[in-house]
CSV table of C-alpha atoms in Angstrom, one decimal:
chain,number,residue,atom,x,y,z
Z,252,UNK,CA,14.7,18.1,27.3
Z,253,UNK,CA,16.7,17.2,24.2
Z,254,UNK,CA,18.8,14.4,26.0
Z,255,UNK,CA,17.0,11.6,24.3
Z,256,UNK,CA,18.5,12.8,20.9
Z,257,UNK,CA,21.7,11.0,21.7
Z,258,UNK,CA,19.9,7.6,21.2
Z,259,UNK,CA,19.1,8.3,17.7
Z,260,UNK,CA,21.0,8.8,14.4
Z,261,UNK,CA,19.6,12.1,13.4
Z,262,UNK,CA,22.3,12.9,11.0
Z,263,UNK,CA,22.2,9.5,9.3
Z,264,UNK,CA,18.6,9.7,8.7
Z,265,UNK,CA,18.8,13.2,7.2
Z,266,UNK,CA,21.8,12.1,5.1
Z,267,UNK,CA,19.6,9.4,3.6
Z,268,UNK,CA,17.2,12.1,2.9
Z,269,UNK,CA,19.9,14.2,1.1
Z,270,UNK,CA,21.0,11.1,-0.9
Z,271,UNK,CA,17.5,10.3,-2.0
Z,272,UNK,CA,17.0,14.0,-2.9
Z,273,UNK,CA,20.3,14.0,-5.1
Z,274,UNK,CA,19.9,10.8,-6.9
Z,275,UNK,CA,16.5,11.5,-7.6
Z,276,UNK,CA,17.1,14.9,-8.6
Z,277,UNK,CA,19.7,13.9,-11.1
Z,278,UNK,CA,17.5,11.2,-12.5
Z,279,UNK,CA,14.5,13.4,-12.9
Z,280,UNK,CA,16.6,16.2,-14.4
Z,281,UNK,CA,18.0,13.9,-17.1
Z,282,UNK,CA,14.5,12.0,-17.6
Z,283,UNK,CA,12.6,15.3,-17.5
Z,284,UNK,CA,14.8,16.9,-20.2
Z,285,UNK,CA,14.3,14.0,-22.4
Z,286,UNK,CA,10.8,14.3,-21.9
Z,287,UNK,CA,10.6,17.9,-22.7
Z,288,UNK,CA,12.4,17.3,-25.7
Z,289,UNK,CA,10.0,14.6,-26.8
Z,290,UNK,CA,7.2,17.1,-26.1
Z,291,UNK,CA,8.5,19.6,-28.6
Z,292,UNK,CA,9.8,17.1,-31.1
Z,293,UNK,CA,8.5,17.1,-34.9
Z,294,UNK,CA,7.5,13.5,-34.5
Z,295,UNK,CA,3.9,13.1,-33.5
Z,296,UNK,CA,4.4,9.7,-31.6
Z,297,UNK,CA,6.9,11.2,-29.4
Z,298,UNK,CA,5.0,14.3,-28.7
Z,299,UNK,CA,1.8,12.0,-27.8
Z,300,UNK,CA,4.2,9.8,-25.6
Z,301,UNK,CA,5.8,12.7,-23.8
Z,302,UNK,CA,2.3,14.4,-23.1
Z,303,UNK,CA,0.7,11.0,-22.1
Z,304,UNK,CA,3.5,10.3,-19.6
Z,305,UNK,CA,3.3,13.8,-17.9
Z,306,UNK,CA,-0.2,14.0,-17.7
Z,307,UNK,CA,-0.6,10.5,-16.2
Z,308,UNK,CA,2.4,10.5,-13.9
Z,309,UNK,CA,2.0,13.9,-12.4
Z,310,UNK,CA,-1.6,13.1,-11.5
Z,311,UNK,CA,-0.9,10.0,-9.4
Z,312,UNK,CA,-0.4,10.7,-6.0
Z,313,UNK,CA,3.3,10.1,-5.1
Z,314,UNK,CA,2.4,7.5,-2.4
Z,315,UNK,CA,0.7,5.4,-4.8
Z,316,UNK,CA,3.8,5.5,-7.0
Z,317,UNK,CA,6.2,4.6,-4.1
Z,318,UNK,CA,4.0,2.0,-2.5
Z,319,UNK,CA,3.4,0.3,-6.0
Z,320,UNK,CA,7.1,0.3,-6.7
Z,321,UNK,CA,7.6,-1.8,-3.7
Z,322,UNK,CA,4.4,-3.8,-3.5
Z,323,UNK,CA,4.0,-4.2,-7.2
Z,324,UNK,CA,7.4,-4.0,-8.9
Z,325,UNK,CA,9.3,-5.8,-6.2
Z,326,UNK,CA,6.9,-7.9,-4.5
Z,327,UNK,CA,4.7,-9.2,-7.2
Z,328,UNK,CA,6.7,-8.7,-10.4
Z,329,UNK,CA,9.9,-9.6,-8.8
Z,330,UNK,CA,12.0,-6.5,-10.1
Z,331,UNK,CA,14.6,-5.9,-7.7
Z,332,UNK,CA,17.1,-3.8,-9.4
Z,333,UNK,CA,19.9,-6.0,-8.4
Z,334,UNK,CA,19.2,-5.9,-4.6
Z,335,UNK,CA,17.1,-8.9,-4.1
Z,336,UNK,CA,18.7,-9.9,-0.7
Z,337,UNK,CA,19.2,-6.4,0.8
Z,338,UNK,CA,15.9,-4.8,1.6
Z,339,UNK,CA,17.7,-1.6,2.5
Z,340,UNK,CA,19.3,-1.1,-0.8
Z,341,UNK,CA,16.2,-2.3,-2.6
Z,342,UNK,CA,14.0,0.1,-0.7
Z,343,UNK,CA,16.4,2.9,-1.4
Z,344,UNK,CA,16.6,2.1,-5.2
Z,345,UNK,CA,13.0,1.7,-5.7
Z,346,UNK,CA,12.4,5.1,-3.8
Z,347,UNK,CA,14.9,6.8,-6.2
Z,348,UNK,CA,13.1,5.2,-9.2
Z,349,UNK,CA,9.5,6.4,-8.1
Z,350,UNK,CA,10.7,9.7,-7.0
Z,351,UNK,CA,12.7,10.2,-9.9
Z,352,UNK,CA,9.7,9.0,-12.1
Z,353,UNK,CA,7.3,11.4,-10.5
Z,354,UNK,CA,9.5,14.4,-10.3
Z,355,UNK,CA,10.6,14.1,-14.0
Z,356,UNK,CA,7.0,15.1,-15.0
Z,357,UNK,CA,7.3,18.5,-13.4
Z,358,UNK,CA,11.0,18.8,-14.6
Z,359,UNK,CA,9.7,18.3,-18.1
Z,360,UNK,CA,6.9,21.1,-17.8
Z,361,UNK,CA,9.4,23.6,-16.3
Z,362,UNK,CA,12.1,22.9,-19.1
Z,363,UNK,CA,9.2,23.1,-21.6
Z,364,UNK,CA,8.3,26.4,-20.4
Z,365,UNK,CA,12.0,27.6,-20.8
Z,366,UNK,CA,12.1,26.4,-24.3
Z,367,UNK,CA,8.9,28.6,-24.9
Z,368,UNK,CA,10.9,31.9,-23.7
Z,369,UNK,CA,13.7,31.3,-26.4
Z,370,UNK,CA,12.4,33.5,-29.5
Z,371,UNK,CA,11.1,31.3,-32.5
Z,372,UNK,CA,13.7,33.2,-34.5
Z,373,UNK,CA,16.7,31.6,-32.7
Z,374,UNK,CA,15.5,28.1,-33.6
Z,375,UNK,CA,14.7,29.2,-37.3
Z,376,UNK,CA,18.2,30.9,-37.5
Z,377,UNK,CA,19.8,27.7,-36.4
Z,378,UNK,CA,17.8,25.5,-38.8
Z,379,UNK,CA,18.8,28.0,-41.6
Z,380,UNK,CA,22.3,27.4,-40.7
Z,381,UNK,CA,21.9,23.8,-41.4
Z,382,UNK,CA,21.5,22.2,-38.0
Z,383,UNK,CA,19.2,19.3,-37.5
Z,384,UNK,CA,16.6,19.1,-34.7
Z,385,UNK,CA,19.0,17.5,-32.3
Z,386,UNK,CA,21.4,20.3,-32.9
Z,387,UNK,CA,18.9,22.9,-32.6
Z,388,UNK,CA,17.7,21.7,-29.2
Z,389,UNK,CA,21.1,20.8,-27.9
Z,390,UNK,CA,23.2,24.0,-29.0
Z,391,UNK,CA,20.8,26.5,-29.3
Z,392,UNK,CA,17.4,26.3,-27.6
Z,393,UNK,CA,18.0,24.2,-24.3
Z,394,UNK,CA,21.2,26.2,-23.1
Z,395,UNK,CA,19.1,29.3,-23.2
Z,396,UNK,CA,16.1,27.6,-21.8
Z,397,UNK,CA,17.9,26.2,-18.7
Z,398,UNK,CA,19.2,29.5,-17.8
Z,399,UNK,CA,15.7,31.0,-17.5
Z,400,UNK,CA,14.1,28.2,-15.6
Z,401,UNK,CA,16.5,27.8,-12.7
Z,402,UNK,CA,13.9,29.4,-10.5
Z,403,UNK,CA,11.2,27.0,-11.3
Z,404,UNK,CA,13.5,24.1,-11.2
Z,405,UNK,CA,14.5,25.2,-7.6
Z,406,UNK,CA,10.8,24.8,-6.6
Z,407,UNK,CA,10.8,21.4,-8.2
Z,408,UNK,CA,13.8,20.4,-6.2
Z,409,UNK,CA,12.5,21.8,-2.8
Z,410,UNK,CA,9.4,19.9,-3.5
Z,411,UNK,CA,11.4,16.8,-4.1
Z,412,UNK,CA,13.3,17.2,-0.9
Z,413,UNK,CA,10.2,17.2,1.1
Z,414,UNK,CA,8.6,14.3,-0.9
Z,415,UNK,CA,11.4,12.1,-0.1
Z,416,UNK,CA,9.5,11.5,3.2
Z,417,UNK,CA,7.0,9.5,1.3
Z,418,UNK,CA,9.8,6.8,1.1
Z,419,UNK,CA,9.2,6.0,4.6
Z,420,UNK,CA,6.0,4.3,3.5
Z,421,UNK,CA,8.3,1.4,2.0
Z,422,UNK,CA,10.6,1.4,5.0
Z,423,UNK,CA,13.4,3.5,3.8
Z,424,UNK,CA,15.5,4.9,6.8
Z,425,UNK,CA,15.3,8.4,6.1
Z,426,UNK,CA,14.1,11.4,8.2
Z,427,UNK,CA,10.4,10.6,8.3
Z,428,UNK,CA,10.9,7.2,9.4
Z,429,UNK,CA,13.3,8.0,12.2
Z,430,UNK,CA,10.8,10.7,13.1
Z,431,UNK,CA,8.1,8.1,13.5
Z,432,UNK,CA,10.3,5.7,15.4
Z,433,UNK,CA,11.0,8.4,17.9
Z,434,UNK,CA,7.4,9.5,18.3
Z,435,UNK,CA,6.6,5.9,19.0
Z,436,UNK,CA,9.6,5.4,21.6
Z,437,UNK,CA,9.5,9.0,23.3
Z,438,UNK,CA,5.8,10.1,23.3
Z,439,UNK,CA,6.9,13.5,22.6
Z,440,UNK,CA,4.7,14.5,19.5
Z,441,UNK,CA,5.3,18.3,19.3
Z,442,UNK,CA,8.9,18.5,20.3
Z,443,UNK,CA,10.1,15.8,17.8
Z,444,UNK,CA,7.9,17.1,14.9
Z,445,UNK,CA,9.3,20.5,15.3
Z,446,UNK,CA,13.0,19.2,15.3
Z,447,UNK,CA,12.3,17.4,12.0
Z,448,UNK,CA,10.6,20.5,10.4
Z,449,UNK,CA,13.5,22.5,11.5
Z,450,UNK,CA,15.7,19.8,10.0
Z,451,UNK,CA,14.1,20.2,6.6
Z,452,UNK,CA,14.2,24.0,6.8
Z,453,UNK,CA,17.9,23.7,7.3
Z,454,UNK,CA,18.0,21.5,4.1
Z,455,UNK,CA,15.8,23.5,1.7
Z,456,UNK,CA,16.2,27.2,2.8
Z,457,UNK,CA,20.1,27.2,1.6
Z,458,UNK,CA,19.0,25.6,-1.8
Z,459,UNK,CA,16.4,28.3,-2.2
Z,460,UNK,CA,18.7,31.1,-1.4
Z,461,UNK,CA,21.6,29.8,-3.5
Z,462,UNK,CA,19.7,28.9,-6.6
Z,463,UNK,CA,17.7,31.8,-6.5
Z,464,UNK,CA,20.8,33.9,-6.7
Z,465,UNK,CA,22.0,31.9,-9.3
Z,466,UNK,CA,18.8,32.2,-11.4
Z,467,UNK,CA,19.4,35.9,-11.2
Z,468,UNK,CA,22.8,35.9,-12.3
Z,469,UNK,CA,22.4,33.5,-15.4
Z,470,UNK,CA,19.1,34.6,-16.7
Z,471,UNK,CA,19.1,35.6,-20.3
Z,472,UNK,CA,18.4,39.3,-20.6
Z,473,UNK,CA,16.0,40.2,-23.2
J,95,UNK,CA,-11.0,41.1,8.2
J,96,UNK,CA,-13.1,38.1,8.5
J,97,UNK,CA,-10.1,35.7,7.6
J,98,UNK,CA,-8.1,37.3,10.1
J,99,UNK,CA,-10.5,36.8,12.8
J,100,UNK,CA,-10.6,33.2,11.9
J,101,UNK,CA,-6.9,32.7,12.1
J,102,UNK,CA,-6.8,34.6,15.5
J,103,UNK,CA,-9.5,32.2,16.8
J,104,UNK,CA,-7.4,29.3,15.7
J,105,UNK,CA,-4.3,30.5,17.4
J,106,UNK,CA,-6.3,31.0,20.6
J,107,UNK,CA,-7.6,27.7,20.3
J,108,UNK,CA,-4.2,26.1,19.8
J,109,UNK,CA,-2.8,28.1,22.7
J,110,UNK,CA,-5.6,27.1,24.8
J,111,UNK,CA,-5.1,23.3,24.0
J,112,UNK,CA,-1.3,23.6,24.7
J,113,UNK,CA,-2.0,25.1,28.2
J,114,UNK,CA,-4.7,22.7,28.9
J,115,UNK,CA,-2.0,19.7,28.4
J,116,UNK,CA,0.4,21.7,30.7
J,117,UNK,CA,-1.9,21.8,33.8
J,118,UNK,CA,-4.0,18.5,33.5
J,119,UNK,CA,-5.7,16.5,36.2
J,120,UNK,CA,-8.6,19.2,36.8
J,121,UNK,CA,-11.3,17.5,35.0
J,122,UNK,CA,-14.5,17.2,37.0
J,123,UNK,CA,-17.2,16.7,34.3
J,124,UNK,CA,-16.8,13.6,32.4
J,125,UNK,CA,-19.4,14.1,29.9
J,126,UNK,CA,-18.2,16.6,27.6
J,127,UNK,CA,-20.2,19.2,25.8
J,128,UNK,CA,-22.8,16.9,24.5
J,129,UNK,CA,-24.9,17.1,27.6
J,130,UNK,CA,-26.0,13.3,27.1
J,131,UNK,CA,-24.2,10.4,29.1
J,132,UNK,CA,-21.6,9.5,26.7
J,133,UNK,CA,-18.1,8.1,27.1
J,134,UNK,CA,-15.3,8.2,24.3
J,135,UNK,CA,-12.9,5.5,24.3
J,136,UNK,CA,-9.7,5.2,22.0
J,137,UNK,CA,-9.0,1.9,20.1
J,138,UNK,CA,-7.3,0.9,17.0
J,139,UNK,CA,-9.3,0.5,14.0
J,140,UNK,CA,-7.1,-1.6,12.0
J,141,UNK,CA,-5.9,-4.6,14.1
J,142,UNK,CA,-8.2,-7.7,13.6
J,143,UNK,CA,-8.3,-9.5,16.7
J,144,UNK,CA,-7.5,-6.6,18.9
J,145,UNK,CA,-9.4,-3.5,17.6
J,146,UNK,CA,-11.1,-3.6,14.4
J,147,UNK,CA,-13.8,-1.5,12.8
J,148,UNK,CA,-16.1,-3.6,10.7
J,149,UNK,CA,-19.3,-2.5,8.7
J,150,UNK,CA,-21.3,-4.2,11.5
J,151,UNK,CA,-19.6,-2.3,14.5
J,152,UNK,CA,-16.2,-2.9,16.4
J,153,UNK,CA,-14.6,-6.1,17.3
J,154,UNK,CA,-11.5,-7.3,19.1
J,155,UNK,CA,-10.1,-8.1,22.4
J,156,UNK,CA,-9.4,-4.4,23.3
J,157,UNK,CA,-13.0,-3.6,22.4
J,158,UNK,CA,-14.3,-6.3,24.7
J,159,UNK,CA,-12.2,-5.2,27.5
J,160,UNK,CA,-13.1,-1.4,27.1
J,161,UNK,CA,-16.8,-2.4,26.8
J,162,UNK,CA,-16.6,-4.4,30.1
J,163,UNK,CA,-14.7,-1.5,31.8
J,164,UNK,CA,-17.2,1.1,30.5
J,165,UNK,CA,-20.0,-0.9,31.8
J,166,UNK,CA,-18.3,-1.1,35.2
J,167,UNK,CA,-17.9,2.8,35.0
J,168,UNK,CA,-21.7,3.0,34.4
J,169,UNK,CA,-21.8,3.3,30.8
J,170,UNK,CA,-23.7,0.8,28.7
J,171,UNK,CA,-22.7,-0.3,25.2
J,172,UNK,CA,-24.7,2.2,23.4
J,173,UNK,CA,-23.2,5.2,25.4
J,174,UNK,CA,-19.6,4.3,24.0
J,175,UNK,CA,-18.2,6.4,21.1
J,176,UNK,CA,-15.4,4.7,19.7
J,177,UNK,CA,-12.5,7.0,18.4
J,178,UNK,CA,-9.4,5.9,16.4
J,179,UNK,CA,-6.1,6.7,18.3
J,180,UNK,CA,-3.2,5.7,16.0
J,181,UNK,CA,0.2,4.8,18.0
J,182,UNK,CA,1.6,8.5,17.3
J,183,UNK,CA,-1.6,10.2,18.7
J,184,UNK,CA,-2.2,8.3,21.8
J,185,UNK,CA,-0.7,10.5,24.2
J,186,UNK,CA,-2.0,13.8,23.0
J,187,UNK,CA,-5.5,12.4,22.6
J,188,UNK,CA,-5.3,11.8,26.5
J,189,UNK,CA,-3.7,15.0,27.3
J,190,UNK,CA,-6.3,17.0,25.2
J,191,UNK,CA,-9.1,14.9,26.7
J,192,UNK,CA,-10.3,13.7,23.4
J,193,UNK,CA,-10.8,10.3,25.0
J,194,UNK,CA,-11.5,9.1,28.5
J,195,UNK,CA,-9.4,6.2,28.3
J,196,UNK,CA,-7.3,4.2,25.6
J,197,UNK,CA,-7.5,0.6,25.1
J,198,UNK,CA,-5.4,0.2,22.0
J,199,UNK,CA,-2.5,-2.5,22.1
J,200,UNK,CA,-0.9,0.1,24.3
J,201,UNK,CA,2.3,-1.4,25.7
J,202,UNK,CA,3.4,0.2,29.2
J,203,UNK,CA,6.8,1.5,28.9
J,204,UNK,CA,8.9,4.2,31.0
J,205,UNK,CA,8.7,7.2,28.4
J,206,UNK,CA,5.0,6.9,28.0
J,207,UNK,CA,4.4,6.5,31.9
J,208,UNK,CA,6.0,10.1,32.1
J,209,UNK,CA,3.1,11.2,29.9
J,210,UNK,CA,0.2,9.3,30.9
J,211,UNK,CA,-0.9,7.0,33.6
J,212,UNK,CA,-1.7,3.3,32.9
J,213,UNK,CA,-4.4,1.1,34.6
J,214,UNK,CA,-3.8,-2.6,34.4
J,215,UNK,CA,-2.1,-4.3,32.6
J,216,UNK,CA,-4.7,-6.4,31.2
J,217,UNK,CA,-2.8,-8.5,28.8
J,218,UNK,CA,0.7,-9.9,28.6
J,219,UNK,CA,1.6,-10.0,24.9
J,220,UNK,CA,5.0,-11.1,23.4
J,221,UNK,CA,6.6,-10.0,20.0
J,222,UNK,CA,6.2,-13.1,17.7
J,223,UNK,CA,6.4,-14.1,14.2
J,224,UNK,CA,3.7,-15.0,11.8
J,225,UNK,CA,5.0,-17.7,9.3
J,226,UNK,CA,3.5,-19.7,6.7
J,227,UNK,CA,2.1,-23.0,8.1
J,228,UNK,CA,4.8,-25.1,6.3
J,229,UNK,CA,7.6,-23.1,7.6
J,230,UNK,CA,10.0,-24.1,10.4
J,231,UNK,CA,11.2,-21.5,12.6
J,232,UNK,CA,11.7,-22.4,16.2
J,233,UNK,CA,14.1,-20.0,17.7
J,234,UNK,CA,15.2,-16.5,17.4
J,235,UNK,CA,18.7,-17.4,15.8
J,236,UNK,CA,16.8,-19.1,13.0
J,237,UNK,CA,15.8,-15.7,11.8
J,238,UNK,CA,19.1,-14.3,10.5
J,239,UNK,CA,19.2,-14.3,6.8
J,240,UNK,CA,15.3,-14.4,6.7
J,241,UNK,CA,13.0,-11.8,5.4
J,242,UNK,CA,10.9,-10.1,7.9
J,243,UNK,CA,8.2,-7.5,7.4
J,244,UNK,CA,6.7,-5.1,10.0
J,245,UNK,CA,5.3,-1.6,10.3
J,246,UNK,CA,7.3,1.4,9.8
J,247,UNK,CA,8.7,2.9,12.8
J,248,UNK,CA,6.9,0.4,15.2
J,249,UNK,CA,8.6,-0.8,18.4
J,250,UNK,CA,8.7,-4.4,16.7
J,251,UNK,CA,10.6,-3.3,13.7
J,252,UNK,CA,13.1,-1.5,16.1
J,253,UNK,CA,13.5,-4.5,18.2
J,254,UNK,CA,14.5,-6.7,15.3
J,255,UNK,CA,17.2,-4.3,14.0
J,256,UNK,CA,18.6,-3.6,17.2
J,257,UNK,CA,18.6,-7.0,19.2
J,258,UNK,CA,16.4,-9.9,18.0
J,259,UNK,CA,17.9,-10.5,14.6
J,260,UNK,CA,20.5,-7.7,13.3
J,261,UNK,CA,21.3,-9.8,10.4
J,262,UNK,CA,17.8,-10.3,9.2
J,263,UNK,CA,16.4,-8.4,6.1
J,264,UNK,CA,13.6,-6.0,7.5
J,265,UNK,CA,11.0,-4.8,5.2
J,266,UNK,CA,8.8,-2.0,6.7
J,267,UNK,CA,5.3,-1.1,5.4
J,268,UNK,CA,2.6,1.3,6.6
J,269,UNK,CA,0.2,-1.3,7.6
J,270,UNK,CA,0.2,-5.1,8.5
J,271,UNK,CA,-2.1,-5.9,5.6
J,272,UNK,CA,0.6,-5.1,3.1
J,273,UNK,CA,3.0,-7.3,4.9
J,274,UNK,CA,0.6,-10.1,4.8
J,275,UNK,CA,0.3,-9.8,1.2
J,276,UNK,CA,4.2,-10.4,0.9
J,277,UNK,CA,3.9,-13.1,3.3
J,278,UNK,CA,1.5,-15.2,1.1
J,279,UNK,CA,3.2,-14.3,-2.1
J,280,UNK,CA,6.5,-15.4,-0.6
J,281,UNK,CA,8.4,-12.0,-1.0
J,282,UNK,CA,9.0,-12.0,2.9
J,283,UNK,CA,9.3,-14.9,5.4
J,284,UNK,CA,7.6,-13.8,8.3
J,285,UNK,CA,5.5,-11.0,9.7
J,286,UNK,CA,6.6,-9.8,13.2
J,287,UNK,CA,4.8,-7.8,15.9
J,288,UNK,CA,2.8,-8.6,19.0
J,289,UNK,CA,1.5,-12.1,19.1
J,290,UNK,CA,-2.1,-10.8,20.0
J,291,UNK,CA,-2.3,-8.8,16.6
J,292,UNK,CA,-0.9,-11.7,14.9
J,293,UNK,CA,-3.1,-14.1,16.0
J,294,UNK,CA,-6.0,-11.8,15.0
J,295,UNK,CA,-4.6,-12.0,11.3
J,296,UNK,CA,-4.2,-15.5,11.5
J,297,UNK,CA,-7.9,-15.9,12.7
J,298,UNK,CA,-9.2,-13.9,9.8
J,299,UNK,CA,-11.4,-16.3,7.5
J,300,UNK,CA,-9.5,-15.6,4.4
J,301,UNK,CA,-6.1,-16.6,6.0
J,302,UNK,CA,-7.6,-19.7,8.1
J,303,UNK,CA,-4.9,-22.5,8.0
J,304,UNK,CA,-2.5,-20.5,5.7
J,305,UNK,CA,-0.3,-19.0,8.7
J,306,UNK,CA,0.8,-20.1,12.1
J,307,UNK,CA,2.4,-18.2,15.1
J,308,UNK,CA,6.0,-19.3,15.8
J,309,UNK,CA,5.6,-18.8,19.5
J,310,UNK,CA,8.9,-17.5,20.2
J,311,UNK,CA,8.0,-15.0,22.9
J,312,UNK,CA,10.8,-12.4,21.9
J,313,UNK,CA,9.7,-9.5,24.3
J,314,UNK,CA,7.1,-8.8,26.9
J,315,UNK,CA,4.5,-6.1,26.0
J,316,UNK,CA,2.2,-5.3,28.9
J,317,UNK,CA,-0.9,-3.9,27.5
J,318,UNK,CA,-2.3,-1.2,29.7
J,319,UNK,CA,-5.2,1.1,29.6
J,320,UNK,CA,-4.1,4.6,29.2
J,321,UNK,CA,-5.6,7.5,31.1
J,322,UNK,CA,-4.8,11.1,31.6
J,323,UNK,CA,-1.8,11.7,33.9
J,324,UNK,CA,-2.8,12.2,37.6
J,325,UNK,CA,-6.4,10.6,37.3
J,326,UNK,CA,-5.8,8.4,40.2
J,327,UNK,CA,-9.8,8.1,40.8
J,328,UNK,CA,-10.3,6.8,37.1
J,329,UNK,CA,-7.4,4.5,37.4
J,330,UNK,CA,-8.5,2.7,40.6
J,331,UNK,CA,-12.0,2.3,39.1
J,332,UNK,CA,-10.5,0.9,36.0
J,333,UNK,CA,-8.1,-1.4,37.8
J,334,UNK,CA,-11.2,-2.8,39.8
J,335,UNK,CA,-13.1,-3.4,36.8
J,336,UNK,CA,-10.4,-5.4,35.2
J,337,UNK,CA,-10.0,-7.6,38.5
J,338,UNK,CA,-13.7,-8.2,38.1
J,339,UNK,CA,-13.5,-9.1,34.6
J,340,UNK,CA,-10.6,-11.7,35.3
J,341,UNK,CA,-12.6,-13.1,38.3
J,342,UNK,CA,-16.0,-13.5,36.6
J,343,UNK,CA,-14.1,-15.3,33.6
J,344,UNK,CA,-15.3,-12.6,31.0
J,345,UNK,CA,-11.5,-12.1,30.4
J,346,UNK,CA,-11.2,-15.7,29.4
J,347,UNK,CA,-14.1,-15.7,27.1
J,348,UNK,CA,-12.7,-12.4,25.5
J,349,UNK,CA,-9.4,-14.2,24.7
J,350,UNK,CA,-10.9,-17.2,23.4
J,351,UNK,CA,-13.4,-15.3,21.2
J,352,UNK,CA,-10.6,-13.1,19.7
J,353,UNK,CA,-7.6,-15.2,19.5
J,354,UNK,CA,-9.0,-18.6,19.7
J,355,UNK,CA,-9.1,-19.7,16.1
J,356,UNK,CA,-5.3,-19.1,15.7
J,357,UNK,CA,-4.2,-21.5,18.2
J,358,UNK,CA,-2.9,-18.8,20.4
J,359,UNK,CA,-1.3,-19.9,23.7
J,360,UNK,CA,-2.1,-16.7,26.1
J,361,UNK,CA,-0.4,-16.1,29.3
J,362,UNK,CA,-2.9,-16.1,32.4
J,363,UNK,CA,-4.3,-12.7,33.1
J,364,UNK,CA,-1.8,-10.4,34.6
J,365,UNK,CA,-2.0,-9.1,38.1
J,366,UNK,CA,-2.6,-5.2,38.4
J,367,UNK,CA,0.3,-3.2,38.5
J,368,UNK,CA,2.5,-6.4,37.9
J,369,UNK,CA,4.5,-5.2,34.9
J,370,UNK,CA,6.7,-8.1,33.5
J,371,UNK,CA,9.8,-6.7,32.1
């Protein structure tokens, strides 16, 4: 029943999924934190930009963002991210860009909710010590905020893992693309879908368990 | 409680459909539950020249063949209900009995023959390239280093990577329309899939004269009419209809009508059961 699996590089495809998740995850964490900082900053223009970015990007379907990154950015505007002659690398980089830009909106909101859990007195005390905005945020508020948002960020990360399947729309060789190829060749819809569903559970379940445990350990008790 | 009943009903329905696929070949009534004399046929909705849904109805070679076959089975064109069957859904649609038969650029291969039966073949297509009319690609080795475009996960895309041109750059999109956009803008050099589908695109009004078929005949694709496994009676009837269609020249007319404007050089009508490897 499973003998046809030998013809396919199942692990390789899931490895691409993992790489997409990790790179896009790191990218969105950095960019999302910057966005959160913008949204709580004292400068109105920055606040306005952060709010506009989050509200626009999170309301555009991910498929549209990913397909646009390939059809629009690469094909029409010629932005090739240093991989003009290697479509495989180009597709991968464009997907990381699209996934990161999209997920950052959700990371930003998670981090901002974490900032709201830090009592106002903490920031006031830090300012009273003479720290500037960057120091208040970086040394006092964000470290506490992150410890309380590991749970919500885990959800974002799991959603990101599953969202990587959208990259198949622009031909990135990850799990969903291999699934499509296998269904096309083997004509075994239910079995193949079940295998890939299982693969994603294997990827995301441990993430949820480990980070869930971590979030309990690290939460700031108030 | 109401919600639970609905879930239970859904579970039962699912279980029934699964068991129904396990013991196929017992359908006596062709008419479904509607009562009227209708036939449901699976086609593609998004392949110009082959199977295309337009505001005025359905066009394409597969549609013409299916209409002819349905007529021979005793259904007029008005009795036909067209149903979209994307590549991934074709086997399940037949097993569930959603469609009576499928004519949707459905290439006969061993894996599929384990799941469904095929009447025909009714057309011998080949994987080919669609290039800009001023481009020169005359043999498969010219492809190395070129930028190709195909549909994600399709057999054509896999063939390029595995056998035809492993050194070519392959871009994959969800539909051929996205590829053809890149072809006219220069982002890719060629679009690859079955020549019948390519001919359909090249024949579309907005692309007339812009693109041409390279005519490389990279693979053999034997288009068959998919039917439920074990339904030999229907298979024989469809085969007879196909033979008749070739004999009374309706086949030639359908080829000319749908692929003609693209300068498509078709193979002669294949003999029933004669699968070219």
